[in-house]
Amino acid sequence: MGKKKLIPIPNKRLKSALICLFAALLIGLACVFETRCMDITLIPRLGFLYIALAVGGVVMVFRGAHSLEISTLQNVLVYCFAAYVLISWGSLFLALNFTAGFTDCFKTLGGFIFFCAACVFFPRLEGWHLKVVKIALCAGGVSTTVGFYQILTSLGLGLHSRAAMEGIDGLMSNVNLYASFMCLVLPLCLCGIAVLQGFWRMAAIVVGAGLAILIVLLQTRAAYLGVLAGGVALLLPILAKPNLFGVSRRIRNVLLGFGFAGFILVAAFLILGDGSNPIVARARSILSGAADASIGGRLMAWNITLQMIKDHFPWGVGAGNFTVRLDEYFGGDGIDFSAVGTNWLQPHNDFLWVLVEKGILGFAAFFGIFALTFFYFISVFRKNPTREQAWLAAFCLMALSSYLVISFFDFPLERVSHFVYLSLYAAIAVALRHEVLELSQKNSSQPAPQTLIRLVTGLILLPLGVGLYYSHAATQQEFYIQITRGVYSLQKWEATIDYSRLAATPWKTLDPLATPVAFYEGMGLQNCGKEIEAIKALELARKHNPNRIHIVNNLGTLYAKQQDFPKAIECFSLVIKRYPDRIEGFENLAACYMDMGDFSSAVKLLEGIPPERQTISSRSALELARIMLANATKIRN
């Protein structure tokens, strides 16, 4: 049987349009942000992703449906990715708050559609290997420029501490995630040094060096380990099969020597370097434990996640609902929930995060995506790839290895930009395997019927439209919730009510810190003396996140004022159960007992507080309860 190759896209305008769309998406993701949102990049980049996909879908419906061939989608990795998408959406049926999972599910769906589009079009774009590298090189150049600009304008020249780096706002407002994004772009930029020529090769050298320097300067420990693991993954195939890369035995030995010497130099720098150097200090801290577990830390996050997995095995808590369930696991651990509630809302491990939210099926599909992608790249080396194909596969292995290590300590899966690049590497794996193994000879290379392609593409536009609308609604919610939090902190209660109502949307009921929008309305109403309306708003907030102490505590206070003591006792008892280290729960419940005339229960409750945790107010409440109990006893006698 003769070899059949996929027919290149004949329409030059269509080809140019597709390349521009891919370039705009992969480069633009590094630039999109909206300062009016609480999370300035997450939702804006989700919207940008859906705009790019929707434009691409419209182009295909009207200009590109003819002669479209989709045999590249007939492989197990595509099926595994599709299963992960379906499981993500299906997990919402198990969620306490299903809207909390919309961002994750729409991000997953958008990444999958991008993955499928790349799988279909890469093999049909002549020279796609170099085009992808050049686009990534431009994205790396943008990231490098932004990084150095923000460091220089915010901090000036010199080596700066990690704390100083964390003070930078804008695109680098989360230096960990920015460093991990650069770790995903860096391999393709380095690939440019091996496969590009002339100006592009020089640009690859400059951008690659800039990205590497920035990763060092940002002092992200997970990124350090990721780059190290990626470097090892890159060297292994080169050392094993140097002929595939055009590398002689002599050059292979030189690379091995340089790799070993580099390892020795880095180790010597870390062991013998000046401890006052911020980079040395940060790298050494990889081996040290958390200074104060009461304010969180990865071990705390992992322990809670594992316990949650055990409690909700095998199906999980539902996409996006780890933060909703999180408060259930703080009781009795001596943790400062005010710090944990802002800094440790994620498990800080992507695989644990998938397992706890999407259960064993979601974990199997997610793990399968990585396993198959690695397998596809390795299978490329077993055949006879061209030099370009071999280098591209090797550097993609570097990127995947870096991502795996980083995802063990951080949460890159949450970010749209990271997930799109992960989808890109999976698509490259499919396209390379399809080329090298010549799978097109086993499948019909006849184009699918134009009407069918237009119908399928048109159907894809429906979820893209819904995702685009969700992105708009979520952006508006974060914009107004940002204002709401500002006027709330200034105790401008009428404004708090007005802006919280503007922020309210059925598409997204929680802010990025998992606080219900209805909570702000309820607090505004409570402070304006509208207690009945406040109870309705806070009950809605409790429905959206039933475990937040501020919601339940304020509800209990309002019910007590309304003389609805059974509901007040229920609320205060839950506060004590969730946060036994918080004294106000005991004081409020004791006050409720005393208002009911149950002074003995109040005394018993307050006497149960350990002496070292008693406060002036709790001692005063205990003294008052004892006096009231004594008086009540005298009256009865």
XYZ file of C-alpha atoms in Angstrom:
637
model
C 0.000 0.000 0.000
C 1.390 3.429 -0.915
C 1.762 6.062 1.729
C -1.032 8.616 1.929
C -0.385 12.053 3.274
C -2.916 14.543 4.471
C -3.735 17.080 1.797
C -2.369 20.539 2.711
C -4.892 23.346 3.088
C -5.221 24.736 -0.463
C -6.767 28.093 0.411
C -3.923 30.506 1.225
C -6.253 33.009 2.899
C -7.702 30.289 5.096
C -4.214 29.072 5.950
C -3.100 32.602 6.866
C -6.245 33.185 8.914
C -5.719 29.979 10.912
C -2.059 30.764 11.556
C -2.990 34.266 12.721
C -5.646 32.879 15.056
C -3.250 30.381 16.611
C -0.610 33.076 16.955
C -3.038 35.599 18.448
C -4.218 33.033 20.994
C -0.821 31.690 22.074
C 0.819 35.122 22.170
C -2.165 37.076 23.445
C -2.712 34.792 26.437
C 0.474 36.217 27.950
C -0.872 39.773 27.660
C -4.579 39.668 28.547
C -5.575 41.000 31.953
C -8.238 43.196 33.506
C -7.336 45.154 36.629
C -11.002 45.701 37.503
C -11.377 41.969 38.232
C -10.357 40.404 41.547
C -8.371 37.780 39.650
C -6.970 39.954 36.896
C -6.091 37.136 34.455
C -8.279 34.049 34.985
C -11.687 35.105 33.636
C -10.351 37.658 31.099
C -8.150 34.977 29.527
C -11.042 32.526 29.499
C -13.034 35.093 27.542
C -10.098 35.678 25.182
C -9.826 31.929 24.566
C -13.507 31.662 23.669
C -13.377 34.713 21.402
C -10.479 33.184 19.457
C -12.220 29.794 19.226
C -15.524 31.363 18.165
C -13.832 33.382 15.422
C -12.075 30.226 14.242
C -15.373 28.344 14.247
C -17.091 31.010 12.161
C -14.198 30.988 9.689
C -14.487 27.219 9.321
C -18.250 27.284 8.810
C -18.117 29.818 5.997
C -14.642 29.397 4.506
C -12.927 26.202 5.551
C -15.389 23.325 5.675
C -14.408 21.983 2.254
C -11.805 19.214 2.055
C -11.465 18.988 5.843
C -9.914 15.671 6.942
C -10.169 14.560 10.566
C -8.365 11.210 10.744
C -5.946 12.705 13.310
C -8.809 12.761 15.827
C -9.138 8.981 15.665
C -6.758 8.140 18.508
C -6.923 7.241 22.168
C -5.511 10.550 23.460
C -8.408 12.472 21.921
C -10.882 10.034 23.468
C -9.161 10.314 26.849
C -9.254 14.113 26.705
C -12.937 14.002 25.702
C -13.666 11.720 28.649
C -11.969 14.191 30.997
C -14.184 16.993 29.651
C -17.366 14.946 30.114
C -16.373 13.810 33.608
C -15.617 17.416 34.587
C -19.100 18.538 33.581
C -20.714 15.446 35.063
C -19.044 16.084 38.422
C -21.183 19.214 38.821
C -24.119 16.954 39.715
C -22.242 16.136 42.956
C -21.376 19.738 43.805
C -22.685 21.771 46.712
C -22.436 24.806 44.438
C -22.433 23.848 40.765
C -21.701 27.404 39.577
C -18.371 27.208 41.419
C -17.269 24.669 38.804
C -18.264 26.596 35.686
C -14.908 28.335 35.278
C -13.012 25.048 35.458
C -15.436 23.251 33.140
C -15.500 25.993 30.512
C -11.698 26.220 30.664
C -11.481 22.448 30.156
C -13.944 22.526 27.262
C -12.139 25.435 25.606
C -8.786 23.712 25.968
C -10.206 20.536 24.431
C -11.652 22.366 21.419
C -8.307 24.109 20.895
C -6.573 20.726 21.190
C -8.852 19.164 18.559
C -8.418 22.112 16.198
C -4.643 21.898 16.513
C -4.713 18.125 15.927
C -6.687 18.628 12.714
C -4.823 21.603 11.264
C -1.184 21.124 12.286
C -0.553 18.201 9.900
C -2.193 20.159 7.062
C -0.074 23.266 7.513
C 3.174 22.857 5.642
C 6.136 23.471 7.929
C 3.883 23.572 10.995
C 6.751 22.454 13.251
C 8.681 25.658 12.611
C 5.549 27.815 12.690
C 4.619 26.550 16.153
C 8.156 27.196 17.411
C 8.147 30.730 15.972
C 4.770 31.534 17.532
C 5.945 30.234 20.911
C 9.120 32.268 20.478
C 7.034 35.423 20.044
C 5.016 34.492 23.155
C 8.258 33.975 25.063
C 9.514 37.345 23.877
C 6.373 39.030 25.159
C 6.633 37.250 28.536
C 10.305 38.175 28.844
C 9.673 41.816 27.991
C 6.781 42.081 30.424
C 8.763 40.369 33.187
C 11.856 42.528 32.940
C 9.789 45.688 32.497
C 7.746 45.046 35.630
C 10.797 44.141 37.717
C 12.756 47.197 36.576
C 9.879 49.667 36.959
C 8.703 48.260 40.286
C 11.972 47.315 42.002
C 14.848 48.648 39.907
C 18.122 46.924 39.044
C 19.704 44.276 41.256
C 18.820 41.025 42.997
C 15.630 41.369 44.977
C 14.131 39.240 47.729
C 11.251 36.865 47.171
C 9.011 39.134 49.273
C 9.836 42.038 46.985
C 8.991 39.963 43.923
C 5.621 39.048 45.426
C 4.843 42.743 45.777
C 4.783 43.237 41.997
C 1.260 43.628 40.626
C -0.162 43.456 37.117
C 0.648 40.439 34.939
C 3.228 39.271 37.475
C 0.887 39.553 40.458
C 1.414 35.828 41.086
C 5.114 35.168 40.516
C 4.736 31.400 41.003
C 2.238 31.094 38.175
C 4.170 33.502 35.968
C 7.349 31.472 36.435
C 5.525 28.204 35.710
C 4.052 29.702 32.521
C 7.549 30.631 31.376
C 8.638 27.063 32.086
C 6.026 25.935 29.542
C 7.141 28.440 26.896
C 10.907 28.023 27.448
C 11.274 24.552 25.798
C 9.798 25.672 22.472
C 12.016 28.768 22.533
C 15.078 26.584 23.117
C 13.857 24.317 20.330
C 14.193 27.330 18.052
C 17.939 27.325 18.649
C 18.120 23.783 17.253
C 15.716 24.001 14.296
C 15.566 27.654 13.182
C 18.068 29.606 11.129
C 19.379 33.161 10.867
C 17.401 35.877 12.656
C 15.015 33.426 14.252
C 17.847 31.400 15.764
C 19.394 34.548 17.271
C 15.983 35.559 18.607
C 15.590 32.095 20.151
C 18.949 32.460 21.912
C 18.041 35.896 23.307
C 14.499 34.950 24.362
C 15.559 31.598 25.804
C 18.270 33.256 27.868
C 15.836 35.947 29.029
C 13.247 33.394 30.127
C 15.864 31.365 32.004
C 17.150 34.471 33.812
C 13.615 35.517 34.757
C 12.829 32.063 36.148
C 15.921 32.366 38.360
C 15.081 35.923 39.450
C 11.481 35.076 40.382
C 12.760 32.521 42.910
C 9.960 30.014 42.436
C 11.169 26.733 43.906
C 8.753 24.568 41.931
C 9.995 26.214 38.729
C 13.609 25.460 39.698
C 12.766 21.790 40.150
C 10.661 21.793 36.990
C 13.458 23.161 34.821
C 15.866 20.633 36.346
C 13.520 17.723 35.612
C 12.843 19.078 32.139
C 16.562 19.314 31.418
C 17.021 15.664 32.360
C 14.065 14.650 30.158
C 15.580 16.587 27.261
C 19.017 14.999 27.579
C 17.816 11.390 27.802
C 16.634 10.928 24.182
C 19.567 12.975 22.847
C 22.050 10.759 24.677
C 20.150 7.578 23.793
C 19.735 8.279 20.058
C 22.051 11.131 19.083
C 21.871 10.283 15.369
C 18.204 11.331 15.255
C 19.224 14.849 16.261
C 22.239 15.154 14.005
C 24.453 14.953 17.094
C 27.789 13.164 16.757
C 29.196 10.893 19.436
C 31.707 13.588 20.332
C 29.052 16.268 20.763
C 26.966 13.815 22.797
C 29.889 13.332 25.178
C 30.381 17.092 25.366
C 26.694 17.542 26.248
C 26.966 14.870 28.906
C 30.058 16.574 30.322
C 28.426 19.992 30.322
C 25.324 18.573 31.989
C 27.371 16.950 34.733
C 29.536 20.054 35.190
C 26.437 22.251 35.353
C 24.956 20.049 38.035
C 28.169 20.274 40.079
C 28.320 24.066 39.700
C 24.693 24.527 40.746
C 25.143 22.221 43.728
C 28.332 24.070 44.768
C 26.569 27.412 44.395
C 23.727 26.298 46.640
C 25.948 24.608 49.243
C 28.798 27.091 49.396
C 27.022 30.280 48.304
C 26.357 33.231 50.566
C 23.163 32.619 52.514
C 22.297 36.321 52.300
C 21.917 35.969 48.524
C 18.128 35.796 47.952
C 18.408 33.187 45.185
C 20.628 30.919 47.299
C 18.330 31.313 50.295
C 15.228 30.573 48.245
C 16.725 27.475 46.607
C 17.922 26.124 49.964
C 14.438 26.581 51.411
C 13.231 23.735 49.163
C 14.653 21.373 51.761
C 13.232 23.225 54.777
C 9.788 22.862 56.294
C 7.152 25.524 56.720
C 7.947 28.100 59.337
C 4.430 28.210 60.739
C 1.899 25.518 59.836
C -0.887 27.565 61.453
C -0.955 29.881 58.436
C -1.190 27.052 55.952
C 1.475 25.413 53.847
C 1.527 22.613 51.300
C 1.557 19.856 53.900
C -1.555 21.328 55.496
C -3.226 21.638 52.069
C -2.264 18.100 51.072
C -3.466 16.608 54.376
C -6.847 18.318 54.061
C -7.118 17.255 50.423
C -6.337 13.620 51.231
C -8.925 13.617 54.008
C -11.497 15.130 51.654
C -10.646 12.505 49.026
C -11.205 9.777 51.613
C -14.548 11.236 52.692
C -15.875 11.623 49.129
C -14.259 8.669 47.369
C -14.703 7.574 44.611
C -16.729 10.329 42.894
C -15.261 13.521 44.395
C -16.900 16.747 45.560
C -17.551 18.212 42.112
C -15.556 20.590 39.920
C -14.694 23.866 41.649
C -16.038 22.713 45.018
C -12.805 22.055 46.901
C -12.916 25.636 48.200
C -16.577 25.278 49.158
C -15.839 22.156 51.213
C -12.545 23.453 52.599
C -13.980 25.061 55.738
C -15.330 21.693 56.858
C -11.761 20.541 57.552
C -10.333 23.422 59.600
C -11.802 22.507 62.977
C -9.367 21.525 65.709
C -6.172 21.964 63.706
C -5.003 25.203 65.287
C -5.008 26.889 61.889
C -5.399 30.622 61.418
C -8.358 30.449 59.038
C -8.072 34.131 58.117
C -4.679 33.456 56.495
C -5.634 30.071 55.060
C -8.847 31.475 53.607
C -6.923 33.810 51.309
C -3.628 32.026 50.598
C -4.386 28.285 50.602
C -7.639 27.861 48.736
C -6.116 25.273 46.375
C -4.626 21.827 47.118
C -1.306 22.914 45.521
C -1.125 19.656 43.607
C -2.979 19.274 40.317
C -3.405 15.518 40.516
C -4.797 15.641 44.054
C -7.043 18.505 42.959
C -8.485 16.484 40.087
C -8.940 13.435 42.316
C -10.713 15.329 45.103
C -13.086 17.193 42.750
C -13.647 14.772 39.859
C -13.102 11.472 41.568
C -11.265 8.403 40.424
C -12.710 8.566 36.887
C -11.544 12.150 36.380
C -8.148 11.279 37.829
C -7.797 8.293 35.492
C -8.666 10.426 32.450
C -6.344 13.257 33.525
C -3.489 10.867 34.231
C -4.200 9.159 30.918
C -3.730 12.438 29.041
C -0.192 12.754 30.422
C 0.676 9.079 30.042
C -0.491 8.952 26.417
C 1.212 12.239 25.548
C 4.503 10.925 26.919
C 3.974 7.646 25.088
C 3.256 9.420 21.797
C 6.438 11.498 22.027
C 8.538 8.447 22.929
C 7.012 6.516 20.024
C 8.334 9.217 17.702
C 11.925 8.312 18.626
C 11.298 4.621 17.889
C 10.703 5.299 14.200
C 12.707 7.428 11.800
C 11.708 11.025 12.475
C 13.271 13.939 10.681
C 15.715 16.082 12.612
C 13.024 18.732 13.165
C 10.529 16.166 14.431
C 13.065 14.637 16.825
C 14.077 17.986 18.315
C 10.465 19.102 18.668
C 9.513 15.857 20.425
C 12.503 16.136 22.783
C 11.747 19.701 23.808
C 8.061 18.856 24.254
C 9.141 16.087 26.642
C 11.092 18.762 28.506
C 7.978 20.930 28.790
C 5.751 18.077 29.970
C 8.303 16.954 32.561
C 8.597 20.509 33.868
C 4.814 20.788 34.086
C 4.503 17.504 35.964
C 7.003 18.579 38.629
C 5.513 22.063 38.963
C 1.979 20.666 39.199
C 3.063 18.509 42.126
C 3.741 21.654 44.198
C 1.489 24.269 42.625
C -1.765 24.623 40.693
C -1.006 25.479 37.033
C -4.107 23.538 35.964
C -6.252 26.387 37.319
C -4.874 28.914 34.831
C -6.250 29.226 31.313
C -2.866 30.080 29.761
C -1.195 27.012 31.295
C -4.001 24.694 30.226
C -3.953 25.974 26.643
C -0.210 25.316 26.413
C -0.697 21.881 27.940
C -3.328 21.242 25.251
C -0.863 22.522 22.652
C 1.775 19.988 23.688
C -0.802 17.190 23.590
C -1.815 18.269 20.068
C 1.831 18.328 18.965
C 2.149 14.764 20.264
C -0.842 13.631 18.209
C 0.318 15.426 15.056
C 3.905 14.172 15.330
C 2.838 10.583 15.942
C 0.431 10.785 13.020
C 3.234 11.976 10.758
C 6.044 9.724 11.920
C 4.008 6.536 12.159
C 2.206 7.426 8.902
C -1.159 6.576 10.391
C -2.933 8.264 7.505
C -2.278 5.125 5.426
C -4.505 3.181 7.811
C -7.356 5.660 7.663
C -9.233 7.145 4.793
C -7.704 10.452 3.758
C -10.837 11.416 1.885
C -12.263 14.698 3.162
C -15.376 14.498 5.261
C -18.614 15.728 3.651
C -18.746 19.522 3.653
C -22.304 19.610 4.988
C -21.390 17.339 7.903
C -18.339 19.425 8.772
C -20.367 22.620 8.732
C -23.025 21.010 10.898
C -20.486 19.771 13.467
C -18.663 23.102 13.515
C -21.959 24.931 13.879
C -22.882 22.727 16.838
C -19.506 23.491 18.442
C -20.330 27.190 18.134
C -23.226 26.689 20.590
C -21.077 25.788 23.641
C -18.557 28.402 22.506
C -21.312 31.008 22.609
C -22.386 29.856 26.068
C -18.777 29.944 27.264
C -18.329 33.432 25.857
C -21.478 34.613 27.641
C -20.300 33.020 30.874
C -16.950 34.786 30.562
C -18.743 38.105 30.136
C -21.066 37.478 33.100
C -18.167 36.346 35.308
C -16.066 39.370 34.343
C -18.933 41.708 35.226
C -19.423 39.883 38.523
C -15.763 40.260 39.486
C -15.779 43.909 38.455
C -18.744 44.743 40.682
C -17.635 42.462 43.507
C -14.331 44.315 43.578
C -16.235 47.566 44.123
C -18.531 45.848 46.621
C -15.596 44.685 48.741
C -14.193 48.200 48.680
C -17.349 49.927 49.923
C -17.924 47.061 52.378
C -14.514 47.683 53.959
C -15.426 51.389 54.235
C -18.728 50.421 55.907
C -20.794 52.178 53.267
C -23.735 49.869 53.680
C -26.200 51.307 51.156
C -23.512 51.203 48.475
C -22.643 47.657 49.551
C -26.261 46.610 48.938
C -26.432 48.333 45.545
C -23.157 46.993 44.147
C -23.675 43.469 45.505
C -26.974 43.345 43.649
C -25.204 44.489 40.470
C -22.646 41.721 41.024
C -25.291 39.034 41.474
C -25.580 36.563 38.588
C -26.824 32.974 38.454
C -23.696 32.063 36.452
C -21.236 32.775 39.270
C -22.407 33.049 42.855
C -18.998 33.102 44.624
C -16.139 35.584 44.441
C -12.579 34.274 43.815
C -12.137 33.741 47.569
C -15.287 31.549 47.692
C -17.352 34.173 49.523
C -20.957 34.307 48.228
C -22.050 37.536 46.592
C -25.253 37.345 48.646
C -23.172 37.607 51.845
C -22.238 41.219 51.065
C -25.865 42.110 50.397
C -26.906 40.444 53.647
C -24.284 42.334 55.669
C -25.324 45.610 54.093
C -28.970 44.947 54.907
C -28.107 43.861 58.456
C -26.184 47.073 59.136
C -29.014 49.128 57.641
C -31.439 47.574 60.147
C -33.326 45.519 57.542
C -33.041 42.269 59.454
C -35.744 40.223 57.720
C -34.270 40.975 54.295
C -30.786 40.348 55.685
C -31.819 36.869 56.855
C -33.108 36.020 53.371
C -29.854 37.220 51.768
C -27.655 35.373 54.261
C -29.682 32.179 53.896
C -29.058 32.416 50.153
C -25.357 32.965 50.892
C -25.415 29.922 53.168
C -26.922 27.877 50.344
C -24.095 28.978 48.026
C -21.387 28.234 50.596
C -22.788 26.535 53.706
C -19.481 26.342 55.572
C -18.305 29.947 55.886
C -18.102 31.067 59.525
C -19.042 34.700 58.855
C -22.255 33.691 57.103
C -23.368 31.225 59.756
C -22.308 33.422 62.679
C -24.196 36.477 61.404
C -27.239 34.358 60.617
C -27.204 33.089 64.189
C -27.028 36.654 65.497
C -29.998 37.709 63.365
C -32.071 34.691 64.372
C -31.310 35.398 68.033
C -32.506 38.987 67.596
C -35.709 37.630 66.054
C -36.110 35.301 69.077
C -35.803 32.311 66.757
C -33.546 30.490 69.196
C -33.583 26.962 67.659
C -32.144 28.300 64.392
C -29.707 30.543 66.261
C -28.463 27.578 68.311
C -28.047 25.536 65.120
C -25.896 28.275 63.572
C -23.688 28.886 66.628
C -23.234 25.152 67.192
C -21.973 24.801 63.623
C -19.515 27.675 64.197
C -18.133 25.905 67.278
C -17.858 22.618 65.413
C -16.053 24.138 62.427
C -13.845 26.521 64.434
C -13.436 25.314 68.039
C -10.535 27.755 68.492
C -12.790 30.752 67.815
C -14.142 32.003 71.150
C -16.958 34.135 69.713
C -18.900 31.013 68.756
C -18.993 29.908 72.413
C -19.877 33.419 73.599
C -22.727 33.796 71.092
C -24.180 30.382 71.872
C -23.951 31.065 75.623
C -25.717 34.401 75.139
C -28.422 32.581 73.205
C -28.874 30.087 76.057
C -29.107 32.926 78.570
C -31.732 34.744 76.470
C -33.715 31.506 76.565
C -33.267 31.292 80.320
C -31.152 28.131 80.062
C -28.383 29.418 82.353
C -27.036 25.980 83.270
C -26.283 25.183 79.592
C -24.553 28.545 79.247
C -22.372 27.905 82.314
C -21.518 24.372 81.170
C -20.584 25.629 77.702
C -18.341 28.473 78.930
C -16.696 26.321 81.584
C -15.709 23.918 78.823
C -13.383 26.503 77.264
C -9.773 25.613 78.221
C -8.213 28.246 80.558
C -5.446 29.108 78.096
C -8.011 30.057 75.452
C -10.295 32.086 77.662
C -10.546 35.813 77.007
C -11.703 38.729 79.131
C -15.085 38.681 77.397
C -15.535 34.913 77.856
C -14.646 35.156 81.556
C -17.109 38.024 81.970
C -19.786 36.014 80.184
C -19.092 33.012 82.441
C -19.311 35.171 85.579
C -22.595 36.675 84.397
C -24.003 33.235 83.548
C -23.118 31.938 87.026
C -24.818 34.919 88.670
C -27.940 34.482 86.535
C -27.982 30.748 87.285
C -27.679 31.413 91.029
C -30.501 33.974 90.918
C -32.716 31.632 88.929
C -32.028 28.833 91.415
C -32.951 31.074 94.341
C -36.201 32.103 92.671
C -37.146 28.485 92.023
C -36.367 27.511 95.621
